């Protein structure tokens, strides 16, 4: 923009200079020719009575044909020594002032002739124009800055609704809270209509999620009784001593599958209750460091490989937590680390605190998760490889969804870093208790 405006100013200045010179020339010629018409020769005597020696800023001097000044005067006349030349406009500079000079020969007979010289200063006008342009050049940055700030302000104001849309979308993404709305004021322009459409879409999505959760909850409730009946009947059948081996095996398989189904239903119900806000976190002040030590001890006794658990837990970190929920969070993460870790590998669990946050990390050196799947593991029923995880403890890809919900109920966040074949690390961040001094 600066370059463009400078170019325009430079070009205009160039054109203006040209126009001034051309119009000054025309003015000079006009006055000189008018004065030449007024000169009379009367028997060798020159009559100059009707000559206008100063007219339209043009000063007129009358010279004899051999160059003697006959009439007229100008300040600093000695300096105007330009040779007389008929019909030619020349430029002449005296004391840094530019003049246009035009000479015209007026001839009656061979020896009755005079030169009429017109002198016009062009510096005054061009100087004023140059001053105006210099002023424009120097004030230009200020106006450009002003217009830049103005444009920035206008652009920022008009982009505000888009920013609100982005913020809401991000908030929904991070908190999974579909009840959030952009909430733009009523407006007829495209952006406001877009915002309204988004809000309507969020409402619809929220509605379908609520219906879907309600459906899962209803189905789980309905499945609880038949599952309990199947399990009870299996139990009764297996207690029969006269049972043939084949029938016993069949009944045991049914019992195992029904037990898995019972766990799955319980998990699904848990998740729906967490997501729908039916289950609240009953938070009290607890020693998180101790709770982690307990969870680690319990899991160490369950490991049937050479896998080791290393801890780096800062003592006495207290937090407002729901004891059973936090235990479920830890159990899920450590279970996964054992399940997907190397048989001779190491699990590292660390608990540290910063100025405002508590950070819990559960890290393994196992199979890892690809970048593409890292985003999906918190979704319900997602399993990278169901053959590896599905058959143990009725796990069906619900664990991490529940962990995420429970972390959210503790005002925390959960993130994953992982590399295939190297290992996975889950980081949980919770706000620290603020004690009043
Ligand atoms: P699952 O019951 O299948 O373990 P989760 O919700 O706990 O379900 O985990 C979802 C998926 O995320 C798992 O199936 C597994 O593929 C992957 N996953 C979870 N934790 C780990 C881990 N520590 N290392 C590698 N993959 C993991």
Short mmCIF file of C-alpha atoms and ligand atoms in Angstrom, two decimals:
data_model
loop_
_atom_site.label_atom_id
_atom_site.label_comp_id
_atom_site.label_asym_id
_atom_site.label_seq_id
_atom_site.Cartn_x
_atom_site.Cartn_y
_atom_site.Cartn_z
CA UNK A 1 0.00 0.00 0.00
CA UNK A 2 2.85 2.39 0.92
CA UNK A 3 4.63 1.64 -2.36
CA UNK A 4 1.43 2.18 -4.34
CA UNK A 5 0.62 5.51 -2.68
CA UNK A 6 4.26 6.71 -3.15
CA UNK A 7 4.11 5.79 -6.83
CA UNK A 8 0.82 7.65 -7.26
CA UNK A 9 2.21 10.73 -5.47
CA UNK A 10 5.44 10.67 -7.53
CA UNK A 11 3.53 10.31 -10.77
CA UNK A 12 1.09 13.10 -9.85
CA UNK A 13 4.02 15.37 -8.94
CA UNK A 14 5.68 14.68 -12.30
CA UNK A 15 2.45 15.42 -14.22
CA UNK A 16 1.75 18.55 -12.14
CA UNK A 17 5.24 19.92 -12.87
CA UNK A 18 4.64 19.42 -16.60
CA UNK A 19 1.23 21.11 -16.45
CA UNK A 20 2.66 24.12 -14.54
CA UNK A 21 5.43 24.62 -17.12
CA UNK A 22 3.04 24.30 -20.09
CA UNK A 23 0.41 26.68 -18.67
CA UNK A 24 3.12 29.16 -17.57
CA UNK A 25 4.56 29.10 -21.11
CA UNK A 26 1.14 29.82 -22.62
CA UNK A 27 0.59 32.66 -20.15
CA UNK A 28 4.06 34.13 -20.92
CA UNK A 29 3.62 33.94 -24.70
CA UNK A 30 0.16 35.58 -24.41
CA UNK A 31 1.42 38.59 -22.41
CA UNK A 32 4.51 39.08 -24.64
CA UNK A 33 2.45 38.88 -27.83
CA UNK A 34 -0.17 41.32 -26.40
CA UNK A 35 2.58 43.79 -25.50
CA UNK A 36 4.26 43.37 -28.92
CA UNK A 37 0.96 44.36 -30.57
CA UNK A 38 0.89 47.57 -28.50
CA UNK A 39 4.31 48.81 -29.76
CA UNK A 40 4.21 51.50 -32.48
CA UNK A 41 7.01 52.97 -34.58
CA UNK A 42 6.45 56.60 -35.46
CA UNK A 43 9.18 57.92 -37.81
CA UNK A 44 11.87 55.87 -36.09
CA UNK A 45 10.46 56.73 -32.66
CA UNK A 46 9.23 53.81 -30.60
CA UNK A 47 5.98 54.32 -28.70
CA UNK A 48 5.59 52.17 -25.63
CA UNK A 49 2.70 53.97 -23.91
CA UNK A 50 0.27 51.05 -24.13
CA UNK A 51 2.76 48.38 -23.03
CA UNK A 52 1.85 46.61 -19.72
CA UNK A 53 5.25 46.13 -18.04
CA UNK A 54 3.81 43.95 -15.29
CA UNK A 55 0.85 41.81 -16.24
CA UNK A 56 -0.30 38.37 -14.97
CA UNK A 57 3.00 38.00 -13.00
CA UNK A 58 4.94 38.50 -16.26
CA UNK A 59 7.55 41.29 -16.23
CA UNK A 60 8.21 42.84 -19.65
CA UNK A 61 11.52 44.40 -20.76
CA UNK A 62 12.10 46.13 -24.07
CA UNK A 63 15.52 45.79 -25.73
CA UNK A 64 16.92 47.42 -28.88
CA UNK A 65 17.74 44.97 -31.69
CA UNK A 66 21.44 45.12 -30.66
CA UNK A 67 20.68 44.25 -27.04
CA UNK A 68 20.41 47.59 -25.14
CA UNK A 69 17.71 47.83 -22.53
CA UNK A 70 15.26 50.51 -23.59
CA UNK A 71 12.47 50.14 -21.03
CA UNK A 72 11.28 48.05 -18.13
CA UNK A 73 12.94 46.79 -14.98
CA UNK A 74 13.11 43.73 -12.72
CA UNK A 75 14.80 43.16 -9.37
CA UNK A 76 18.34 41.90 -9.96
CA UNK A 77 18.14 42.87 -13.60
CA UNK A 78 21.95 42.56 -14.06
CA UNK A 79 21.58 38.82 -13.68
CA UNK A 80 19.19 38.45 -16.63
CA UNK A 81 21.92 38.15 -19.22
CA UNK A 82 20.34 35.47 -21.39
CA UNK A 83 21.03 36.25 -25.07
CA UNK A 84 18.02 37.52 -27.04
CA UNK A 85 16.56 34.91 -29.38
CA UNK A 86 13.36 35.56 -31.30
CA UNK A 87 10.33 33.31 -30.66
CA UNK A 88 12.04 30.87 -28.24
CA UNK A 89 11.03 30.11 -24.66
CA UNK A 90 14.07 29.36 -22.49
CA UNK A 91 14.50 28.57 -18.82
CA UNK A 92 16.90 30.63 -16.81
CA UNK A 93 17.96 30.34 -13.18
CA UNK A 94 18.82 33.33 -10.99
CA UNK A 95 19.57 32.90 -7.26
CA UNK A 96 17.93 29.43 -7.14
CA UNK A 97 14.76 30.79 -8.72
CA UNK A 98 13.68 29.38 -12.07
CA UNK A 99 12.37 31.77 -14.71
CA UNK A 100 10.82 31.29 -18.11
CA UNK A 101 12.02 33.86 -20.67
CA UNK A 102 10.35 34.54 -23.99
CA UNK A 103 11.72 37.02 -26.55
CA UNK A 104 9.79 38.34 -29.52
CA UNK A 105 11.25 40.57 -32.26
CA UNK A 106 8.97 43.44 -33.29
CA UNK A 107 10.16 44.94 -36.58
CA UNK A 108 8.84 47.90 -38.61
CA UNK A 109 11.73 48.34 -41.04
CA UNK A 110 15.23 46.92 -41.07
CA UNK A 111 16.54 49.28 -38.36
CA UNK A 112 13.22 49.98 -36.66
CA UNK A 113 13.06 46.86 -34.52
CA UNK A 114 12.95 45.97 -30.82
CA UNK A 115 12.92 42.84 -28.74
CA UNK A 116 10.07 42.35 -26.25
CA UNK A 117 11.26 40.08 -23.44
CA UNK A 118 8.78 38.54 -21.03
CA UNK A 119 10.04 37.04 -17.75
CA UNK A 120 7.91 34.77 -15.55
CA UNK A 121 9.03 33.11 -12.29
CA UNK A 122 7.92 29.49 -12.10
CA UNK A 123 9.67 28.64 -8.83
CA UNK A 124 6.98 30.11 -6.60
CA UNK A 125 4.25 27.83 -7.89
CA UNK A 126 6.40 24.72 -8.24
CA UNK A 127 7.85 25.33 -4.76
CA UNK A 128 4.35 25.47 -3.27
CA UNK A 129 3.37 22.29 -5.10
CA UNK A 130 6.60 20.58 -3.96
CA UNK A 131 5.92 21.64 -0.38
CA UNK A 132 2.41 20.16 -0.58
CA UNK A 133 3.80 16.90 -1.93
CA UNK A 134 6.61 16.78 0.66
CA UNK A 135 3.98 17.26 3.36
CA UNK A 136 1.94 14.46 1.81
CA UNK A 137 4.98 12.15 1.74
CA UNK A 138 5.73 12.75 5.42
CA UNK A 139 2.14 12.55 6.65
CA UNK A 140 1.59 9.43 4.56
CA UNK A 141 2.98 6.91 7.12
CA UNK A 142 0.70 8.37 9.78
CA UNK A 143 -2.40 8.04 7.61
CA UNK A 144 -1.41 4.56 6.48
CA UNK A 145 -0.90 3.54 10.10
CA UNK A 146 -4.26 5.06 11.00
CA UNK A 147 -6.04 3.33 8.13
CA UNK A 148 -4.19 0.07 8.96
CA UNK A 149 -5.36 0.26 12.58
CA UNK A 150 -8.87 1.11 11.39
CA UNK A 151 -8.95 -1.84 8.98
CA UNK A 152 -7.56 -4.14 11.68
CA UNK A 153 -10.29 -3.03 14.09
CA UNK A 154 -13.02 -3.49 11.48
CA UNK A 155 -11.65 -6.89 10.42
CA UNK A 156 -11.38 -8.00 14.05
CA UNK A 157 -14.95 -6.93 14.76
CA UNK A 158 -16.29 -8.71 11.71
CA UNK A 159 -14.29 -11.86 12.52
CA UNK A 160 -15.53 -11.93 16.12
CA UNK A 161 -18.52 -14.21 15.33
CA UNK A 162 -16.16 -16.63 13.54
CA UNK A 163 -13.88 -16.63 16.58
CA UNK A 164 -16.89 -17.39 18.79
CA UNK A 165 -17.80 -20.31 16.51
CA UNK A 166 -14.26 -21.67 16.66
CA UNK A 167 -14.09 -21.30 20.46
CA UNK A 168 -17.41 -23.10 20.91
CA UNK A 169 -16.40 -25.89 18.53
CA UNK A 170 -13.10 -26.29 20.40
CA UNK A 171 -14.81 -26.26 23.78
CA UNK A 172 -17.23 -28.94 22.61
CA UNK A 173 -14.34 -30.99 21.27
CA UNK A 174 -12.40 -30.82 24.54
CA UNK A 175 -15.26 -31.11 27.02
CA UNK A 176 -17.64 -33.30 24.99
CA UNK A 177 -20.37 -30.99 26.21
CA UNK A 178 -22.94 -30.75 23.43
CA UNK A 179 -25.13 -28.39 25.44
CA UNK A 180 -22.77 -25.50 24.59
CA UNK A 181 -24.00 -22.96 22.02
CA UNK A 182 -22.34 -20.19 20.00
CA UNK A 183 -25.14 -17.82 20.96
CA UNK A 184 -24.69 -15.07 18.35
CA UNK A 185 -27.15 -12.18 18.56
CA UNK A 186 -29.83 -12.08 15.88
CA UNK A 187 -28.51 -10.82 12.56
CA UNK A 188 -29.38 -11.21 8.90
CA UNK A 189 -25.87 -11.54 7.45
CA UNK A 190 -24.36 -14.88 6.37
CA UNK A 191 -22.13 -15.25 9.44
CA UNK A 192 -25.00 -14.82 11.89
CA UNK A 193 -27.14 -17.24 9.87
CA UNK A 194 -24.24 -19.72 9.84
CA UNK A 195 -23.90 -19.39 13.64
CA UNK A 196 -27.63 -20.03 14.06
CA UNK A 197 -27.43 -23.08 11.78
CA UNK A 198 -24.52 -24.44 13.83
CA UNK A 199 -26.47 -23.94 17.06
CA UNK A 200 -29.46 -25.78 15.58
CA UNK A 201 -27.15 -28.57 14.45
CA UNK A 202 -25.63 -28.83 17.97
CA UNK A 203 -29.16 -29.07 19.41
CA UNK A 204 -30.00 -31.90 17.03
CA UNK A 205 -26.75 -33.70 17.78
CA UNK A 206 -27.32 -33.30 21.50
CA UNK A 207 -30.82 -34.68 21.10
CA UNK A 208 -29.60 -37.74 19.19
CA UNK A 209 -26.78 -38.36 21.70
CA UNK A 210 -29.25 -38.17 24.57
CA UNK A 211 -31.56 -40.64 22.77
CA UNK A 212 -28.63 -42.93 22.03
CA UNK A 213 -27.50 -42.88 25.67
CA UNK A 214 -31.05 -43.49 26.81
CA UNK A 215 -31.23 -46.43 24.42
CA UNK A 216 -27.97 -47.96 25.73
CA UNK A 217 -29.16 -47.46 29.28
CA UNK A 218 -32.54 -49.08 28.59
CA UNK A 219 -31.00 -52.02 26.71
CA UNK A 220 -28.45 -52.61 29.47
CA UNK A 221 -31.19 -52.53 32.11
CA UNK A 222 -33.31 -54.96 30.13
CA UNK A 223 -30.37 -57.34 29.58
CA UNK A 224 -29.47 -57.52 33.26
CA UNK A 225 -32.32 -59.84 34.24
CA UNK A 226 -31.94 -62.40 31.39
CA UNK A 227 -28.17 -62.49 32.02
CA UNK A 228 -28.71 -63.08 35.72
CA UNK A 229 -31.21 -65.85 34.89
CA UNK A 230 -28.75 -67.53 32.45
CA UNK A 231 -26.01 -67.40 35.08
CA UNK A 232 -28.29 -68.80 37.80
CA UNK A 233 -29.49 -71.60 35.52
CA UNK A 234 -25.92 -72.48 34.54
CA UNK A 235 -24.98 -72.60 38.21
CA UNK A 236 -27.90 -74.92 38.99
CA UNK A 237 -27.10 -77.13 36.00
CA UNK A 238 -23.39 -77.39 36.89
CA UNK A 239 -24.24 -78.45 40.43
CA UNK A 240 -25.88 -81.62 39.00
CA UNK A 241 -23.33 -84.41 39.59
CA UNK A 242 -24.73 -86.84 37.00
CA UNK A 243 -23.96 -84.36 34.22
CA UNK A 244 -22.16 -85.72 31.18
CA UNK A 245 -18.78 -84.16 30.44
CA UNK A 246 -19.86 -82.70 27.12
CA UNK A 247 -22.92 -81.02 28.66
CA UNK A 248 -20.77 -79.71 31.54
CA UNK A 249 -18.36 -78.13 29.05
CA UNK A 250 -21.22 -76.51 27.15
CA UNK A 251 -22.71 -75.13 30.35
CA UNK A 252 -19.30 -73.80 31.46
CA UNK A 253 -18.84 -72.00 28.12
CA UNK A 254 -22.31 -70.46 28.46
CA UNK A 255 -21.50 -69.44 32.03
CA UNK A 256 -18.19 -67.79 30.97
CA UNK A 257 -19.81 -65.86 28.13
CA UNK A 258 -22.71 -64.79 30.36
CA UNK A 259 -20.22 -63.57 33.00
CA UNK A 260 -18.46 -61.52 30.31
CA UNK A 261 -21.81 -60.15 29.20
CA UNK A 262 -22.69 -59.25 32.80
CA UNK A 263 -19.44 -57.24 33.10
CA UNK A 264 -20.04 -55.56 29.78
CA UNK A 265 -23.58 -54.58 30.78
CA UNK A 266 -22.31 -53.25 34.11
CA UNK A 267 -19.62 -51.19 32.32
CA UNK A 268 -22.09 -49.87 29.77
CA UNK A 269 -24.48 -48.84 32.51
CA UNK A 270 -21.63 -47.19 34.40
CA UNK A 271 -20.57 -45.24 31.33
CA UNK A 272 -24.11 -44.05 30.52
CA UNK A 273 -24.59 -42.98 34.12
CA UNK A 274 -21.29 -41.06 34.02
CA UNK A 275 -22.06 -39.43 30.67
CA UNK A 276 -25.61 -38.47 31.53
CA UNK A 277 -24.50 -36.94 34.82
CA UNK A 278 -26.51 -39.41 36.92
CA UNK A 279 -23.33 -40.53 38.64
CA UNK A 280 -21.61 -37.66 40.44
CA UNK A 281 -18.13 -37.54 41.82
CA UNK A 282 -18.44 -37.43 45.62
CA UNK A 283 -15.19 -35.61 46.17
CA UNK A 284 -13.35 -35.37 49.45
CA UNK A 285 -9.79 -34.44 50.32
CA UNK A 286 -7.64 -37.56 49.96
CA UNK A 287 -3.98 -38.44 49.83
CA UNK A 288 -3.60 -39.31 46.12
CA UNK A 289 0.01 -40.48 46.64
CA UNK A 290 -1.21 -43.16 49.07
CA UNK A 291 -4.08 -44.20 46.82
CA UNK A 292 -1.67 -44.76 43.91
CA UNK A 293 0.69 -46.80 46.10
CA UNK A 294 -2.25 -49.05 47.10
CA UNK A 295 -3.37 -49.49 43.46
CA UNK A 296 0.19 -50.32 42.39
CA UNK A 297 0.62 -52.90 45.17
CA UNK A 298 -2.65 -54.60 44.20
CA UNK A 299 -1.62 -54.82 40.55
CA UNK A 300 1.93 -55.99 41.28
CA UNK A 301 0.50 -59.06 42.99
CA UNK A 302 -1.60 -59.82 39.89
CA UNK A 303 1.25 -59.68 37.36
CA UNK A 304 2.10 -63.21 36.22
CA UNK A 305 5.03 -62.22 33.95
CA UNK A 306 8.43 -60.63 34.59
CA UNK A 307 6.94 -57.20 34.09
CA UNK A 308 8.02 -54.59 36.66
CA UNK A 309 6.25 -51.48 37.94
CA UNK A 310 8.51 -48.52 38.84
CA UNK A 311 7.07 -45.59 40.73
CA UNK A 312 8.16 -42.01 41.17
CA UNK A 313 5.48 -40.68 43.48
CA UNK A 314 5.85 -37.48 45.41
CA UNK A 315 4.67 -37.95 49.01
CA UNK A 316 1.46 -36.54 50.38
CA UNK A 317 -0.14 -34.97 47.37
CA UNK A 318 -3.68 -34.23 48.47
CA UNK A 319 -6.55 -33.76 46.07
CA UNK A 320 -10.34 -33.43 46.13
CA UNK A 321 -11.32 -36.83 44.74
CA UNK A 322 -13.96 -39.52 44.64
CA UNK A 323 -12.06 -42.47 46.12
CA UNK A 324 -13.77 -45.27 44.19
CA UNK A 325 -13.71 -43.35 40.91
CA UNK A 326 -10.02 -42.51 41.22
CA UNK A 327 -9.32 -46.17 41.99
CA UNK A 328 -11.26 -47.16 38.83
CA UNK A 329 -9.24 -44.64 36.79
CA UNK A 330 -5.94 -46.06 38.11
CA UNK A 331 -7.09 -49.67 37.74
CA UNK A 332 -8.08 -49.13 34.10
CA UNK A 333 -4.81 -47.41 33.17
CA UNK A 334 -2.55 -49.88 34.98
CA UNK A 335 -4.58 -52.85 33.63
CA UNK A 336 -4.10 -51.53 30.10
CA UNK A 337 -0.37 -50.95 30.68
CA UNK A 338 -0.05 -54.57 31.82
CA UNK A 339 -2.28 -55.89 29.00
CA UNK A 340 -0.53 -54.02 26.21
CA UNK A 341 2.97 -53.91 27.76
CA UNK A 342 5.92 -56.23 27.07
CA UNK A 343 6.04 -59.37 29.27
CA UNK A 344 9.54 -58.35 30.43
CA UNK A 345 8.88 -54.65 30.20
CA UNK A 346 8.55 -51.87 32.73
CA UNK A 347 5.60 -49.72 33.70
CA UNK A 348 6.47 -46.31 35.12
CA UNK A 349 4.01 -44.44 37.26
CA UNK A 350 4.82 -40.92 38.36
CA UNK A 351 2.93 -38.35 40.39
CA UNK A 352 4.24 -34.79 40.62
CA UNK A 353 2.81 -31.38 41.31
CA UNK A 354 3.42 -27.98 39.75
CA UNK A 355 2.31 -24.57 40.94
CA UNK A 356 -1.34 -25.06 39.99
CA UNK A 357 -1.67 -28.64 38.81
CA UNK A 358 -1.12 -32.27 39.79
CA UNK A 359 0.28 -34.50 37.06
CA UNK A 360 -0.12 -38.26 36.98
CA UNK A 361 1.66 -40.27 34.27
CA UNK A 362 1.19 -43.97 33.51
CA UNK A 363 3.77 -45.10 30.97
CA UNK A 364 4.56 -48.48 29.44
CA UNK A 365 7.07 -49.76 26.91
CA UNK A 366 4.60 -51.98 25.10
CA UNK A 367 3.01 -52.23 21.66
CA UNK A 368 2.09 -48.54 21.39
CA UNK A 369 -0.79 -46.97 19.45
CA UNK A 370 -0.62 -45.52 15.93
CA UNK A 371 -1.20 -41.75 15.51
CA UNK A 372 -4.45 -42.41 13.67
CA UNK A 373 -5.85 -44.56 16.50
CA UNK A 374 -4.72 -42.27 19.33
CA UNK A 375 -7.69 -40.00 18.63
CA UNK A 376 -10.14 -42.90 18.70
CA UNK A 377 -9.18 -44.80 21.85
CA UNK A 378 -11.41 -42.63 24.06
CA UNK A 379 -14.47 -43.49 21.97
CA UNK A 380 -16.85 -46.17 23.22
CA UNK A 381 -16.21 -49.70 21.99
CA UNK A 382 -13.04 -48.74 20.15
CA UNK A 383 -10.34 -51.40 20.20
CA UNK A 384 -7.22 -51.35 18.05
CA UNK A 385 -7.06 -55.12 18.08
CA UNK A 386 -10.06 -56.87 19.63
CA UNK A 387 -8.27 -60.22 19.50
CA UNK A 388 -5.64 -58.86 21.90
CA UNK A 389 -7.93 -57.07 24.35
CA UNK A 390 -11.42 -58.46 23.91
CA UNK A 391 -11.22 -61.76 25.64
CA UNK A 392 -9.89 -60.69 29.01
CA UNK A 393 -12.17 -59.50 31.79
CA UNK A 394 -14.99 -58.68 29.38
CA UNK A 395 -13.13 -55.64 28.08
CA UNK A 396 -14.90 -54.22 25.06
CA UNK A 397 -13.23 -50.89 24.50
CA UNK A 398 -15.19 -49.06 27.20
CA UNK A 399 -12.37 -48.62 29.74
CA UNK A 400 -10.79 -45.42 28.40
CA UNK A 401 -14.21 -43.83 27.67
CA UNK A 402 -15.06 -44.30 31.34
CA UNK A 403 -11.62 -43.05 32.43
CA UNK A 404 -12.10 -39.88 30.39
CA UNK A 405 -15.55 -39.21 31.88
CA UNK A 406 -14.26 -39.78 35.42
CA UNK A 407 -11.26 -37.50 34.81
CA UNK A 408 -13.65 -34.79 33.55
CA UNK A 409 -15.73 -35.19 36.71
CA UNK A 410 -12.52 -34.33 38.60
CA UNK A 411 -12.06 -31.18 36.44
CA UNK A 412 -9.03 -32.85 34.88
CA UNK A 413 -7.75 -33.63 31.41
CA UNK A 414 -6.28 -36.78 29.91
CA UNK A 415 -3.91 -37.00 26.95
CA UNK A 416 -1.97 -39.77 25.29
CA UNK A 417 1.46 -39.93 23.70
CA UNK A 418 2.46 -43.10 21.96
CA UNK A 419 4.68 -44.65 19.36
CA UNK A 420 4.09 -48.05 17.86
CA UNK A 421 6.55 -50.62 19.16
CA UNK A 422 8.02 -48.14 21.68
CA UNK A 423 5.26 -47.60 24.22
CA UNK A 424 2.42 -45.45 25.46
CA UNK A 425 2.14 -42.74 28.07
CA UNK A 426 -1.12 -41.38 29.51
CA UNK A 427 -0.91 -38.00 31.25
CA UNK A 428 -3.66 -36.91 33.62
CA UNK A 429 -3.70 -33.33 34.89
CA UNK A 430 -5.86 -32.17 37.79
CA UNK A 431 -6.20 -28.78 39.45
CA UNK A 432 -4.49 -28.45 42.82
CA UNK A 433 -6.40 -27.68 45.99
CA UNK A 434 -6.13 -23.98 46.80
CA UNK A 435 -5.60 -23.52 50.54
CA UNK A 436 -6.50 -20.12 52.03
CA UNK A 437 -3.60 -18.59 53.95
P1 LIG B 1 -10.03 -52.26 26.22
O1 LIG B 1 -11.07 -52.75 27.12
O2 LIG B 1 -10.09 -52.85 24.87
O3 LIG B 1 -8.68 -52.28 26.82
P2 LIG B 1 -9.92 -49.44 26.50
O4 LIG B 1 -10.98 -48.42 26.33
O5 LIG B 1 -9.29 -49.52 27.84
O6 LIG B 1 -10.51 -50.78 26.00
O7 LIG B 1 -8.81 -49.14 25.41
C1 LIG B 1 -9.20 -48.94 24.11
C2 LIG B 1 -8.10 -49.42 23.16
O8 LIG B 1 -6.97 -48.55 23.30
C3 LIG B 1 -7.59 -50.78 23.48
O9 LIG B 1 -8.34 -51.75 22.81
C4 LIG B 1 -6.16 -50.76 22.99
O10 LIG B 1 -6.12 -51.07 21.62
C5 LIG B 1 -5.77 -49.32 23.15
N1 LIG B 1 -4.94 -49.11 24.35
C6 LIG B 1 -5.35 -48.69 25.56
N2 LIG B 1 -4.31 -48.60 26.41
C7 LIG B 1 -3.21 -48.96 25.73
C8 LIG B 1 -1.81 -49.08 26.03
N3 LIG B 1 -1.34 -48.79 27.25
N4 LIG B 1 -0.98 -49.49 25.05
C9 LIG B 1 -1.44 -49.79 23.82
N5 LIG B 1 -2.74 -49.69 23.46
C10 LIG B 1 -3.62 -49.28 24.39
#
